[in-house]
mmCIF file of C-alpha atoms in Angstrom:
data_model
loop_
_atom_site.group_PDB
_atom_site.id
_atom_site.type_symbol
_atom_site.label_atom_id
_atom_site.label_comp_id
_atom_site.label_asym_id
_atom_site.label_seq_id
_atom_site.Cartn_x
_atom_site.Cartn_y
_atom_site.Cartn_z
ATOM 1 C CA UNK A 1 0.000 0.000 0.000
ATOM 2 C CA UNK A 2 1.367 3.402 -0.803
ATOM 3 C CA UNK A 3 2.158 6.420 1.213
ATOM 4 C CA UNK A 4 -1.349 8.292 -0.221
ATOM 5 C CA UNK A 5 -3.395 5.041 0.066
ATOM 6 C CA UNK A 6 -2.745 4.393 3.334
ATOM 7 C CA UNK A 7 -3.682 8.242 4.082
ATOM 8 C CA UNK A 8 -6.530 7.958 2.373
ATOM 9 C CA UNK A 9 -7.835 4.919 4.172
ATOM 10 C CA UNK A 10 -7.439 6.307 7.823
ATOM 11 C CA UNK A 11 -9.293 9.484 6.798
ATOM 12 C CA UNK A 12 -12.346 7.001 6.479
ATOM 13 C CA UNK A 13 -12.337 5.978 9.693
ATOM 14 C CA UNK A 14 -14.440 7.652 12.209
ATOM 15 C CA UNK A 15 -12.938 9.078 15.167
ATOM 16 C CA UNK A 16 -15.379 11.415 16.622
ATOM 17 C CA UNK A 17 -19.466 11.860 15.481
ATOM 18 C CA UNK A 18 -21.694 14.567 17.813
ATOM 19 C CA UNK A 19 -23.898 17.073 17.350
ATOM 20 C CA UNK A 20 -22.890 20.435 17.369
ATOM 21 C CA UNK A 21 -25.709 22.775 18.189
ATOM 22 C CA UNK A 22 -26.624 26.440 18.504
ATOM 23 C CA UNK A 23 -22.920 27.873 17.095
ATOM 24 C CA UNK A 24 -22.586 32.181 18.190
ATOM 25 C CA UNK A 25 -19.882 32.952 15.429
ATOM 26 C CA UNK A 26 -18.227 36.642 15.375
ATOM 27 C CA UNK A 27 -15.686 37.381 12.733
ATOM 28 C CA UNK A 28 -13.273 39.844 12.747
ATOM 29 C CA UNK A 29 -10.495 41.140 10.582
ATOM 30 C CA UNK A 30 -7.049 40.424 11.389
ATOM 31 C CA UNK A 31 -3.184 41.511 10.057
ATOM 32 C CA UNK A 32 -2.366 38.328 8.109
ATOM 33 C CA UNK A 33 0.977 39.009 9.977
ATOM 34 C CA UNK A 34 -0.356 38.235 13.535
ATOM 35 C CA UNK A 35 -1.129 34.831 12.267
ATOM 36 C CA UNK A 36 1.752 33.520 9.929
ATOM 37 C CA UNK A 37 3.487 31.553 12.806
ATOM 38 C CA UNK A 38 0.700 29.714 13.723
ATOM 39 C CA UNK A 39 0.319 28.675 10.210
ATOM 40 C CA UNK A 40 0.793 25.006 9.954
ATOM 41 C CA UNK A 41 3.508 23.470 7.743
ATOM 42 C CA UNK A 42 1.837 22.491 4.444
ATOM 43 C CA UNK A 43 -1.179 24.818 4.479
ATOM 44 C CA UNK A 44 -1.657 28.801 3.620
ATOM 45 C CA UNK A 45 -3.903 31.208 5.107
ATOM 46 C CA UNK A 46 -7.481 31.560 3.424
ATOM 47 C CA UNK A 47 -8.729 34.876 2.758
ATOM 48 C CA UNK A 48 -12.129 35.791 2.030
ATOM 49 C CA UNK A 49 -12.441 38.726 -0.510
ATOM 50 C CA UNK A 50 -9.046 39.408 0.129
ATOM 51 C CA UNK A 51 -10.188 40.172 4.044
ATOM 52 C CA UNK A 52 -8.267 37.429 6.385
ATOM 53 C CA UNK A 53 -10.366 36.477 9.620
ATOM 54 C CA UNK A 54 -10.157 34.972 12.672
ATOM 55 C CA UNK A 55 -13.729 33.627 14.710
ATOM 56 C CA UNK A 56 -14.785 33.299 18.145
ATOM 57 C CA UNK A 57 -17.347 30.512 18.084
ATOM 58 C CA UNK A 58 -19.190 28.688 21.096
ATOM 59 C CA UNK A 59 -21.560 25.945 21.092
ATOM 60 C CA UNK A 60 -23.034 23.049 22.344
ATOM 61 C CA UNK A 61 -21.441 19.757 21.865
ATOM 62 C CA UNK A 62 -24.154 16.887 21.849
ATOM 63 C CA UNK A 63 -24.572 12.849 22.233
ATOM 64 C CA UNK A 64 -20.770 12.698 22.171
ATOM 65 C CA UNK A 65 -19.254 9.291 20.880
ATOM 66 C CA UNK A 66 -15.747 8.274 20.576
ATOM 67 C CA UNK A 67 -14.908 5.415 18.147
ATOM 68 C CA UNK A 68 -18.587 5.037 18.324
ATOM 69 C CA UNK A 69 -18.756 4.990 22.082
ATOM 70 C CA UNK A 70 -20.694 7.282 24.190
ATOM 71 C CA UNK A 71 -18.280 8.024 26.998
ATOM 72 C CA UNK A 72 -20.192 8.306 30.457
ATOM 73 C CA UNK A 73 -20.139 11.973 31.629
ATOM 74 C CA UNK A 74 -18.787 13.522 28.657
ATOM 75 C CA UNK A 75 -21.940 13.227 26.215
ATOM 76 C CA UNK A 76 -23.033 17.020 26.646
ATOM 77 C CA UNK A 77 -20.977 19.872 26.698
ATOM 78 C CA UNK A 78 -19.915 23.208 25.640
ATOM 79 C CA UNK A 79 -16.707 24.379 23.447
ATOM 80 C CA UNK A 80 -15.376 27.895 22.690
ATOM 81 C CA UNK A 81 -12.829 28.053 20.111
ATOM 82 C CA UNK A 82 -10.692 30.858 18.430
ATOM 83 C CA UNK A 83 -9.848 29.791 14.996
ATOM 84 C CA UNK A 84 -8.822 30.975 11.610
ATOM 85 C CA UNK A 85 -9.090 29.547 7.852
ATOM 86 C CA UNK A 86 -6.386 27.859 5.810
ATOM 87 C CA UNK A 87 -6.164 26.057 2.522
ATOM 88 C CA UNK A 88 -4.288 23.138 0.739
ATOM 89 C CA UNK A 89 -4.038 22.764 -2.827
ATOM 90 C CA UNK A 90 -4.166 19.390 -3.863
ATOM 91 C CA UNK A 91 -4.729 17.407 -7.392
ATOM 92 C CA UNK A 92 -7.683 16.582 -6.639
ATOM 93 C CA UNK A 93 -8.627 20.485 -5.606
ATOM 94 C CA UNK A 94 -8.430 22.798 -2.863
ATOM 95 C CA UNK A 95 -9.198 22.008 0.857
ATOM 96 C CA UNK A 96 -10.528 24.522 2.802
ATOM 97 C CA UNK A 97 -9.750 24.154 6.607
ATOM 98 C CA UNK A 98 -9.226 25.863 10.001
ATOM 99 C CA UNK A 99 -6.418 26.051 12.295
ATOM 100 C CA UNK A 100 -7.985 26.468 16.469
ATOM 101 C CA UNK A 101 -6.026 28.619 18.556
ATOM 102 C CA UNK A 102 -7.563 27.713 21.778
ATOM 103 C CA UNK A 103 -10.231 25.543 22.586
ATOM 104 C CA UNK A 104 -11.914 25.756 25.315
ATOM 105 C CA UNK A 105 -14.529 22.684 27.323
ATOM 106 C CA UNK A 106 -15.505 22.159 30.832
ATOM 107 C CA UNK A 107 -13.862 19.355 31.849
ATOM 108 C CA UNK A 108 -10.078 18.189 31.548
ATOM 109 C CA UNK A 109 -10.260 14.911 30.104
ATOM 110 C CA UNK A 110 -12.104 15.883 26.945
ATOM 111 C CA UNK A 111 -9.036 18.440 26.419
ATOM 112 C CA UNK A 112 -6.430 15.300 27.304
ATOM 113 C CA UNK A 113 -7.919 13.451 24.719
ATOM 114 C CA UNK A 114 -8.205 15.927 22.080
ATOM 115 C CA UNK A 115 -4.418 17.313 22.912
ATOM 116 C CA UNK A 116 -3.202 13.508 22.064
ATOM 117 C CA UNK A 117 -5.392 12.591 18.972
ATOM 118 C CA UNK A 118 -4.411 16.142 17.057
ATOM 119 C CA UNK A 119 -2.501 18.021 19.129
ATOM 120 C CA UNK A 120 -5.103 20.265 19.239
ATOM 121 C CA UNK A 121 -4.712 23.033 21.595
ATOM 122 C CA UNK A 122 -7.497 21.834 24.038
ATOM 123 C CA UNK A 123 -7.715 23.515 27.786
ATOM 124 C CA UNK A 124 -10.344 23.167 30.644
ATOM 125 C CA UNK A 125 -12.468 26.194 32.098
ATOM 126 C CA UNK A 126 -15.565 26.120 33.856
ATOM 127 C CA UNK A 127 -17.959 27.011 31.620
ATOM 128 C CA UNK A 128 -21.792 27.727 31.208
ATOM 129 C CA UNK A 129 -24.701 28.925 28.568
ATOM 130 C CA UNK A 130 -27.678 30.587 28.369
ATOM 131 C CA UNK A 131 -29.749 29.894 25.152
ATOM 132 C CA UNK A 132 -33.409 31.674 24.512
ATOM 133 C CA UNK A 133 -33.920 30.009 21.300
ATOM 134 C CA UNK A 134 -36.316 27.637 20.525
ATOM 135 C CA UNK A 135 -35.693 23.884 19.042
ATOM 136 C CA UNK A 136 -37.811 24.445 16.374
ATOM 137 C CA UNK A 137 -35.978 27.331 15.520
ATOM 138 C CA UNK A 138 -39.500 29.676 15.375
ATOM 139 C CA UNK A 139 -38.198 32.116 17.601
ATOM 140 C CA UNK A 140 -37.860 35.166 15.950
ATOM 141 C CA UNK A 141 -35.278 36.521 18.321
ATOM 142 C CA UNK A 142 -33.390 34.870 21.099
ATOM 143 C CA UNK A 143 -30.054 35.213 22.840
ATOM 144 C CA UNK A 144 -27.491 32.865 22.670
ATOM 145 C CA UNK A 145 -24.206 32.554 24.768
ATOM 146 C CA UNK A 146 -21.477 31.093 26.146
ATOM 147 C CA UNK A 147 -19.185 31.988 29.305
ATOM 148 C CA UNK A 148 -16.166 30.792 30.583
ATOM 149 C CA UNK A 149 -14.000 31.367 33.895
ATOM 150 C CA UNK A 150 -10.063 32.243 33.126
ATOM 151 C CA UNK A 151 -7.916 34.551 35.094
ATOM 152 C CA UNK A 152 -10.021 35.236 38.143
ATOM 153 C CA UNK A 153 -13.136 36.496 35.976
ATOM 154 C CA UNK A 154 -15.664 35.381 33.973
ATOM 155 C CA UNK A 155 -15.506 35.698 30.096
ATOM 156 C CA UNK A 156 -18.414 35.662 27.674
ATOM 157 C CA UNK A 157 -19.316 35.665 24.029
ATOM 158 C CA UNK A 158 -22.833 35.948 22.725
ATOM 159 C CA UNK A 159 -25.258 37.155 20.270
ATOM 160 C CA UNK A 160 -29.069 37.748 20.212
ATOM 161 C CA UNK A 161 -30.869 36.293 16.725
ATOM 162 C CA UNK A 162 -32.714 38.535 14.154
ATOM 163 C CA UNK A 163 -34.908 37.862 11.211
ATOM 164 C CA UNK A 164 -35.532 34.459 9.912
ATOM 165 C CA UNK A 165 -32.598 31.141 9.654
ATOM 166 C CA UNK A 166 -31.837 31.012 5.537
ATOM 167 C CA UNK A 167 -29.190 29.053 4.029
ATOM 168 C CA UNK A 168 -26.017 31.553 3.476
ATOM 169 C CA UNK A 169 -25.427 33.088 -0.293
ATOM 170 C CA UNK A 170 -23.037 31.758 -2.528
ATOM 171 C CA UNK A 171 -20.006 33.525 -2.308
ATOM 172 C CA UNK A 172 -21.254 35.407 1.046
ATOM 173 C CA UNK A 173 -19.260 35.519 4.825
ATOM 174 C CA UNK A 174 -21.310 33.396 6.159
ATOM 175 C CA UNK A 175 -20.938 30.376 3.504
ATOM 176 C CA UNK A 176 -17.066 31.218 3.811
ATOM 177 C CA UNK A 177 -17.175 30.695 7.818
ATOM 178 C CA UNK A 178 -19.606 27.872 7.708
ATOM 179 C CA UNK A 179 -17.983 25.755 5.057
ATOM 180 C CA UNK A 180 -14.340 24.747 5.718
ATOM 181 C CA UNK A 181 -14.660 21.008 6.250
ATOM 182 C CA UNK A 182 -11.438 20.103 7.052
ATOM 183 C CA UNK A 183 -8.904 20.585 9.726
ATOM 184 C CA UNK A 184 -5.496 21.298 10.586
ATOM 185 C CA UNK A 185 -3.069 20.897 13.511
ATOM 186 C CA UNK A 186 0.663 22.027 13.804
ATOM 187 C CA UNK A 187 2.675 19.167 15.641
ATOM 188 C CA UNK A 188 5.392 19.353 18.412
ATOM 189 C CA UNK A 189 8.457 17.922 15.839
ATOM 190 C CA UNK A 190 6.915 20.987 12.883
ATOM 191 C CA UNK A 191 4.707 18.392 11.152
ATOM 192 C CA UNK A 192 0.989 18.879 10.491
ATOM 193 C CA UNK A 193 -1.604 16.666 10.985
ATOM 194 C CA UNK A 194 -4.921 16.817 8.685
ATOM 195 C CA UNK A 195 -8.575 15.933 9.088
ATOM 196 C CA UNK A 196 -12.255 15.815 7.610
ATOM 197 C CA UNK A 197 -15.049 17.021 9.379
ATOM 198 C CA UNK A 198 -18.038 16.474 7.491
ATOM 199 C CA UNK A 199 -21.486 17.866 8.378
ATOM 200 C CA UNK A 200 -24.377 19.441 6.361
ATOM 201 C CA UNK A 201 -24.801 23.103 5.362
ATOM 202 C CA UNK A 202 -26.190 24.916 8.195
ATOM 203 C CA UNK A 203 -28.740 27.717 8.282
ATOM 204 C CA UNK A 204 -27.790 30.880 10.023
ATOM 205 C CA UNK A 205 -29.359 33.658 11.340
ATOM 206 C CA UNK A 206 -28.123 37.362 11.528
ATOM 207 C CA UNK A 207 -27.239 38.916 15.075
ATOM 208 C CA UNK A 208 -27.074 41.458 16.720
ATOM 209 C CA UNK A 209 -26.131 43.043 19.961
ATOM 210 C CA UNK A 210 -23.326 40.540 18.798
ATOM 211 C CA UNK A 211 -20.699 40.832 21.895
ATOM 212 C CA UNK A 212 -16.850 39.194 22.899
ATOM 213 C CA UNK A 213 -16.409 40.490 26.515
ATOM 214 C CA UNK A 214 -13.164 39.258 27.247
ATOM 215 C CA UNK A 215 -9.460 39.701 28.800
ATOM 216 C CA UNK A 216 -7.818 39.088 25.157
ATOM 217 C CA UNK A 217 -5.009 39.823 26.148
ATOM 218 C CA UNK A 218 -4.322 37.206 29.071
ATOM 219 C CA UNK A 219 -6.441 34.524 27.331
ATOM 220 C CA UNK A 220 -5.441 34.295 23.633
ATOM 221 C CA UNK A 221 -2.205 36.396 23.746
ATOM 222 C CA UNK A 222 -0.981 40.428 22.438
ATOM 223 C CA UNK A 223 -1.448 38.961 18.706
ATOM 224 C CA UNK A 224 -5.053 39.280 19.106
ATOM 225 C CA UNK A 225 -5.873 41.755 21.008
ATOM 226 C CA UNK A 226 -6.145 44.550 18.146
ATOM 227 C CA UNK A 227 -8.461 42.556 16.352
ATOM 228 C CA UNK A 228 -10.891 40.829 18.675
ATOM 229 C CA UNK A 229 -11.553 44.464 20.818
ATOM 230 C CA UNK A 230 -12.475 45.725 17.611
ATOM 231 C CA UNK A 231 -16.239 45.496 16.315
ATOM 232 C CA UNK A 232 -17.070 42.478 14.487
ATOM 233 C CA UNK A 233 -16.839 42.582 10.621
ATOM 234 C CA UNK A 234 -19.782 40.140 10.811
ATOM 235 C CA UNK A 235 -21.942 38.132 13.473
ATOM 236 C CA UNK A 236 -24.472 34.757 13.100
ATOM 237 C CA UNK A 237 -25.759 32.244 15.232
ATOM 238 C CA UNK A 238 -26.037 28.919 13.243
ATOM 239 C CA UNK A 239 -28.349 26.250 13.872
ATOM 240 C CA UNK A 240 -25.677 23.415 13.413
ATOM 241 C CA UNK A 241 -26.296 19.785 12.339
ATOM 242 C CA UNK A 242 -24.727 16.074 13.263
ATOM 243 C CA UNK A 243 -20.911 16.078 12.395
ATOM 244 C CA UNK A 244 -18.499 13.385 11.979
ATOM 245 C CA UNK A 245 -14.782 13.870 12.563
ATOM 246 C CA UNK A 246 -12.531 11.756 10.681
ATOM 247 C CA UNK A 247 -9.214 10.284 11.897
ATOM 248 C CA UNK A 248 -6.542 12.695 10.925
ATOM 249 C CA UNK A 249 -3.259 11.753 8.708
ATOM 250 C CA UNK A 250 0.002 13.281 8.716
ATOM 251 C CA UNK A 251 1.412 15.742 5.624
ATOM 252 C CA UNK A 252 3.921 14.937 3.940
ATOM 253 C CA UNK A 253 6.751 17.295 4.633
ATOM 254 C CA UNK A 254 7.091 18.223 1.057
ATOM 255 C CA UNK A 255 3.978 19.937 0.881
ATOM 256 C CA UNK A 256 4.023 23.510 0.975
ATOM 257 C CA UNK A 257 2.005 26.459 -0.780
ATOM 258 C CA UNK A 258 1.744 30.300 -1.144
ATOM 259 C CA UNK A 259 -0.743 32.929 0.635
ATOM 260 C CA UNK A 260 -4.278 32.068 -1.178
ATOM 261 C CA UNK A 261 -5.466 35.021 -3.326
#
């Protein structure tokens, strides 16, 4: 079996499947240069209309399974992650991905776990939501949000909904933020590791009153602080879907690429 076959076959294999519910996502514009060293080996930063962003999302993570196993106590939670987008030319066409900063959930095994599968940069906070939104999504406006405790405060992130959930425009923000199905994660020794994450399109609805009240500086670091105290280029809650997480496979160090138009 080749080098690519044997890639191809672990991405098949399920590592993770869950439901990931009720997403707040605000969107900001960021210096390309704050985030080239965080850039993973193999992959190039994404830009959307020539804008690059970085995302604070939070949501609920549902009916957990690992391997296909629903591990006691750790069905049901909440994750807030800092992210930006990436891309990887290929033959077969470009992959469009994301690259977490920091992501946070409530309870330290889930970020053990994580840290060793990916090397994802997984930490535990106490954390808690309020959500004023019905199932059915009929609600015409409801508040959505997510809180964690870091530093001897609280931190939140939330958004209240307006209008009514629509599938995003081609070409639009919201498609671009919503639709990067596959991830990346730098390694210790400088290699990458990548991975699929396949769900359906989700429908979104615009926010407002669309908020980050946060310490940036003392929980993601100086780099971001210009960026995530500014206003929000854009804000949505999405309704989210199922998702399954494929096992991740390794880049080969010869891959490399240039900043994406």
């Amino acid at each position: 079996m080749t080098g690519r076959d044997a890639r191809d076959e672990t991405r098949t294999r399920t590592f993770l499947t869950a439901e990931w519910r009720r997403l707040v996502m605000l969107n900001h514009e960021i210096d390309p240069e704050a985030l080239r060293p965080l850039v993973p080996r193999g992959v190039v930063l994404d830009t959307w209309n020539g804008m690059t962003l970085v995302s604070m999302v939070g949501f609920e993570f549902l009916d957990t399974r690992l391997l296909g196993v629903p591990v006691p106590f750790h069905r049901h939670f909440d994750e807030i992650n800092l992210r930006f987008y990436v891309r990887r030319d290929t033959p077969d066409g470009p992959r469009r991905g994301v690259v977490f900063v920091k992501e946070i959930v409530p309870r330290p095994a889930l970020a053990a776990v994580a840290r060793l599968a990916y090397g994802e940069r997984y930490v535990s906070r106490p954390m808690r939501h309020r959500i004023d939104l019905a199932d059915d999504g009929a609600t015409p406006a409801g508040l959505v949000g997510y809180a964690w405790y870091d530093g001897g405060s609280w931190h939140r992130l939330h958004a209240t909904t307006t209008g009514e959930a629509h599938l995003p425009a081609a070409g639009s923000q919201e498609e671009f933020v919503t639709e990067h199905y596959w991830g990346y994660a730098a390694q210790r020794d400088g290699g990458c590791v990548e991975y699929r994450v396949e769900h359906p399109r989700w429908n979104v609805w615009r926010a407002a009153d669309a908020r980050l009240d946060c310490d940036v500086a003392q929980v993601y670091g100086p780099r971001f602080t210009e960026a995530l105290e500014a206003d929000p280029v854009s804000a949505f809650v999405a309704d989210g879907s199922p998702v399954t997480v494929r096992a991740g496979a390794r880049l080969d160090s010869g891959h490399s690429g240039t900043m994406a138009p």
